[in-house]
Short mmCIF file of C-alpha atoms in Angstrom, two decimals:
data_model
loop_
_atom_site.label_atom_id
_atom_site.label_comp_id
_atom_site.label_asym_id
_atom_site.label_seq_id
_atom_site.Cartn_x
_atom_site.Cartn_y
_atom_site.Cartn_z
CA THR A 1 61.13 30.49 -3.84
CA THR A 2 59.76 27.35 -3.99
CA GLU A 3 61.83 23.93 -3.65
CA ASP A 4 61.22 23.18 -7.32
CA ALA A 5 62.04 26.68 -8.86
CA THR A 6 64.00 26.54 -11.73
CA LEU A 7 65.86 29.16 -14.05
CA SER A 8 66.34 28.12 -17.67
CA TRP A 9 67.93 29.75 -20.58
CA ARG A 10 69.61 29.61 -23.79
CA TRP A 11 72.54 31.52 -24.81
CA ARG A 12 75.28 31.71 -27.47
CA ILE A 13 78.36 33.25 -26.28
CA ASP A 14 80.28 34.55 -29.62
CA LYS A 15 83.28 36.43 -27.90
CA LEU A 16 84.36 35.95 -24.18
CA PRO A 17 85.31 39.57 -22.60
CA SER A 18 88.13 37.96 -20.83
CA ALA A 19 90.77 35.21 -21.62
CA VAL A 20 91.91 34.85 -17.91
CA ARG A 21 90.13 33.81 -14.82
CA GLU A 22 87.52 36.39 -13.81
CA ASP A 23 87.87 36.01 -9.93
CA GLU A 24 90.23 38.65 -9.52
CA LEU A 25 89.47 42.27 -9.70
CA ASN A 26 91.68 43.32 -12.47
CA HIS A 27 90.10 40.40 -14.79
CA HIS A 28 86.42 40.64 -13.63
CA ASP A 29 85.11 41.02 -17.34
CA TYR A 30 82.28 38.45 -17.89
CA LEU A 31 78.86 37.64 -19.11
CA SER A 32 76.25 36.21 -17.24
CA VAL A 33 72.27 35.65 -16.07
CA ALA A 34 71.72 37.01 -12.69
CA VAL A 35 68.91 36.56 -10.13
CA GLU A 36 68.38 38.67 -7.15
CA TRP A 37 66.23 37.71 -4.18
CA GLU A 38 64.40 39.91 -1.87
CA SER A 39 67.40 39.49 0.72
CA GLY A 40 69.33 41.91 -1.53
CA LYS A 41 71.69 38.78 -2.36
CA ASP A 42 72.05 37.66 -6.00
CA ILE A 43 73.75 34.59 -7.73
CA THR A 44 75.10 35.29 -11.26
CA TYR A 45 75.36 32.24 -13.59
CA MET A 46 78.49 33.07 -15.93
CA TRP A 47 80.37 31.47 -18.64
CA SER A 48 84.18 31.68 -17.73
CA ALA A 49 87.08 32.11 -19.84
CA SER A 50 89.15 29.37 -17.68
CA LEU A 51 87.64 28.87 -14.28
CA PRO A 52 86.16 25.32 -13.99
CA VAL A 53 82.51 24.60 -14.15
CA GLY A 54 81.15 24.45 -10.61
CA THR A 55 83.40 27.16 -9.19
CA VAL A 56 81.69 29.43 -6.86
CA PHE A 57 83.14 32.67 -5.70
CA THR A 58 82.27 35.95 -4.14
CA CYS A 59 82.36 38.97 -6.54
CA PRO A 60 85.75 40.63 -6.36
CA ILE A 61 84.38 44.18 -6.56
CA PRO A 62 84.45 45.35 -2.65
CA GLN A 63 81.11 47.10 -3.07
CA TRP A 64 79.52 44.07 -4.66
CA ALA A 65 80.99 41.23 -2.37
CA PRO A 66 78.40 41.24 0.32
CA ARG A 67 75.72 40.62 -2.10
CA GLU A 68 76.68 38.99 -5.11
CA THR A 69 78.00 35.39 -5.74
CA HIS A 70 79.21 34.00 -9.21
CA VAL A 71 78.62 30.38 -10.43
CA VAL A 72 80.54 29.14 -13.47
CA VAL A 73 78.08 27.21 -15.40
CA ARG A 74 80.36 26.97 -18.70
CA SER A 75 83.94 27.34 -19.26
CA GLY A 76 86.46 28.01 -22.10
CA ALA A 77 86.17 28.48 -25.88
CA ASN A 78 85.07 25.03 -26.97
CA GLU A 79 81.38 25.83 -27.04
CA VAL A 80 81.91 29.53 -28.06
CA GLY A 81 79.68 30.35 -31.13
CA PHE A 82 76.90 27.51 -30.29
CA TRP A 83 73.63 27.84 -28.62
CA CYS A 84 73.81 26.35 -25.10
CA GLU A 85 70.78 25.33 -22.86
CA GLU A 86 71.07 25.64 -19.08
CA GLN A 87 68.94 25.04 -16.06
CA ARG A 88 69.33 25.67 -12.46
CA ASN A 89 67.34 24.81 -9.36
CA LEU A 90 67.29 28.38 -7.59
CA TYR A 91 66.19 27.00 -4.40
CA ARG A 92 68.89 24.33 -4.14
CA ASP A 93 71.55 26.94 -5.28
CA TYR A 94 70.73 29.51 -2.89
CA VAL A 95 70.67 27.07 0.21
CA ASP A 96 73.90 25.29 -0.93
CA ILE A 97 75.71 28.53 -1.89
CA LEU A 98 74.47 31.06 0.49
CA GLY A 99 73.72 28.82 3.29
CA GLU A 100 70.06 29.90 3.95
CA LYS A 101 66.53 29.38 2.52
CA PRO A 102 65.70 31.87 -0.09
CA GLY A 103 62.72 34.38 -0.22
CA ARG A 104 61.01 35.81 -2.91
CA ILE A 105 62.97 36.29 -6.29
CA VAL A 106 62.80 40.30 -7.35
CA ALA A 107 64.74 40.32 -10.35
CA VAL A 108 66.45 38.58 -13.27
CA TRP A 109 68.96 40.42 -15.52
CA LEU A 110 71.89 39.93 -17.87
CA ILE A 111 75.22 41.30 -16.91
CA ALA A 112 78.02 42.14 -19.44
CA VAL A 113 81.11 43.58 -17.93
CA SER A 114 84.50 44.71 -19.88
CA ILE A 115 85.66 47.59 -18.01
CA PHE A 116 88.73 45.97 -16.37
CA GLN A 117 90.54 44.65 -19.26
CA HIS A 118 88.71 47.06 -21.74
CA GLY A 119 87.98 43.98 -24.08
CA GLU A 120 84.85 43.01 -26.03
CA GLY A 121 82.26 40.45 -25.19
CA ARG A 122 79.41 39.46 -27.68
CA ALA A 123 76.24 37.13 -26.52
CA ALA A 124 73.04 36.39 -27.78
CA PHE A 125 70.36 35.12 -25.37
CA GLY A 126 67.25 32.89 -26.23
CA PRO A 127 64.28 32.28 -23.77
CA ILE A 128 64.74 32.98 -20.10
CA HIS A 129 62.05 31.87 -17.74
CA ILE A 130 61.51 30.61 -14.23
CA ASP A 131 59.27 27.94 -13.59
CA ALA A 132 58.17 27.32 -10.03
CA GLY A 133 55.26 24.51 -9.30
CA GLY A 134 53.42 25.42 -12.44
CA TRP A 135 53.94 29.12 -12.35
CA LEU A 136 55.99 30.28 -15.33
CA GLN A 137 57.49 33.70 -15.95
CA ASP A 138 59.26 34.38 -19.19
CA PHE A 139 61.97 37.06 -19.43
CA VAL A 140 63.09 37.19 -23.00
#
């Protein structure tokens, strides 16, 4: 991962799968874009029902805690139903959040979880891409 590597995407959340904070196991229903590195660690960029933007937390699912960290990039219902654009510096996030230099990115995927509260989430995603020093990879 180069120092200028950025992840950009558009999303429209039409319904959040949780109405309460998602950082506890019994409420861990969420929608996100995730990036995994060759270390096996990943960062998921999520839209939270109530956690403040900028909140970072380890996955509350015990099996995922060693490898998955969540970052709240949108919060609340004010922008639900509207297209929103995001951009994250992947190198800086990895260093700041995980405390080490990242290796190679091996996967980007979408996560939709509603198994804990048995609710429903709905979202649409526009272009998702990584730009790293002129190298561009589109995912959607």
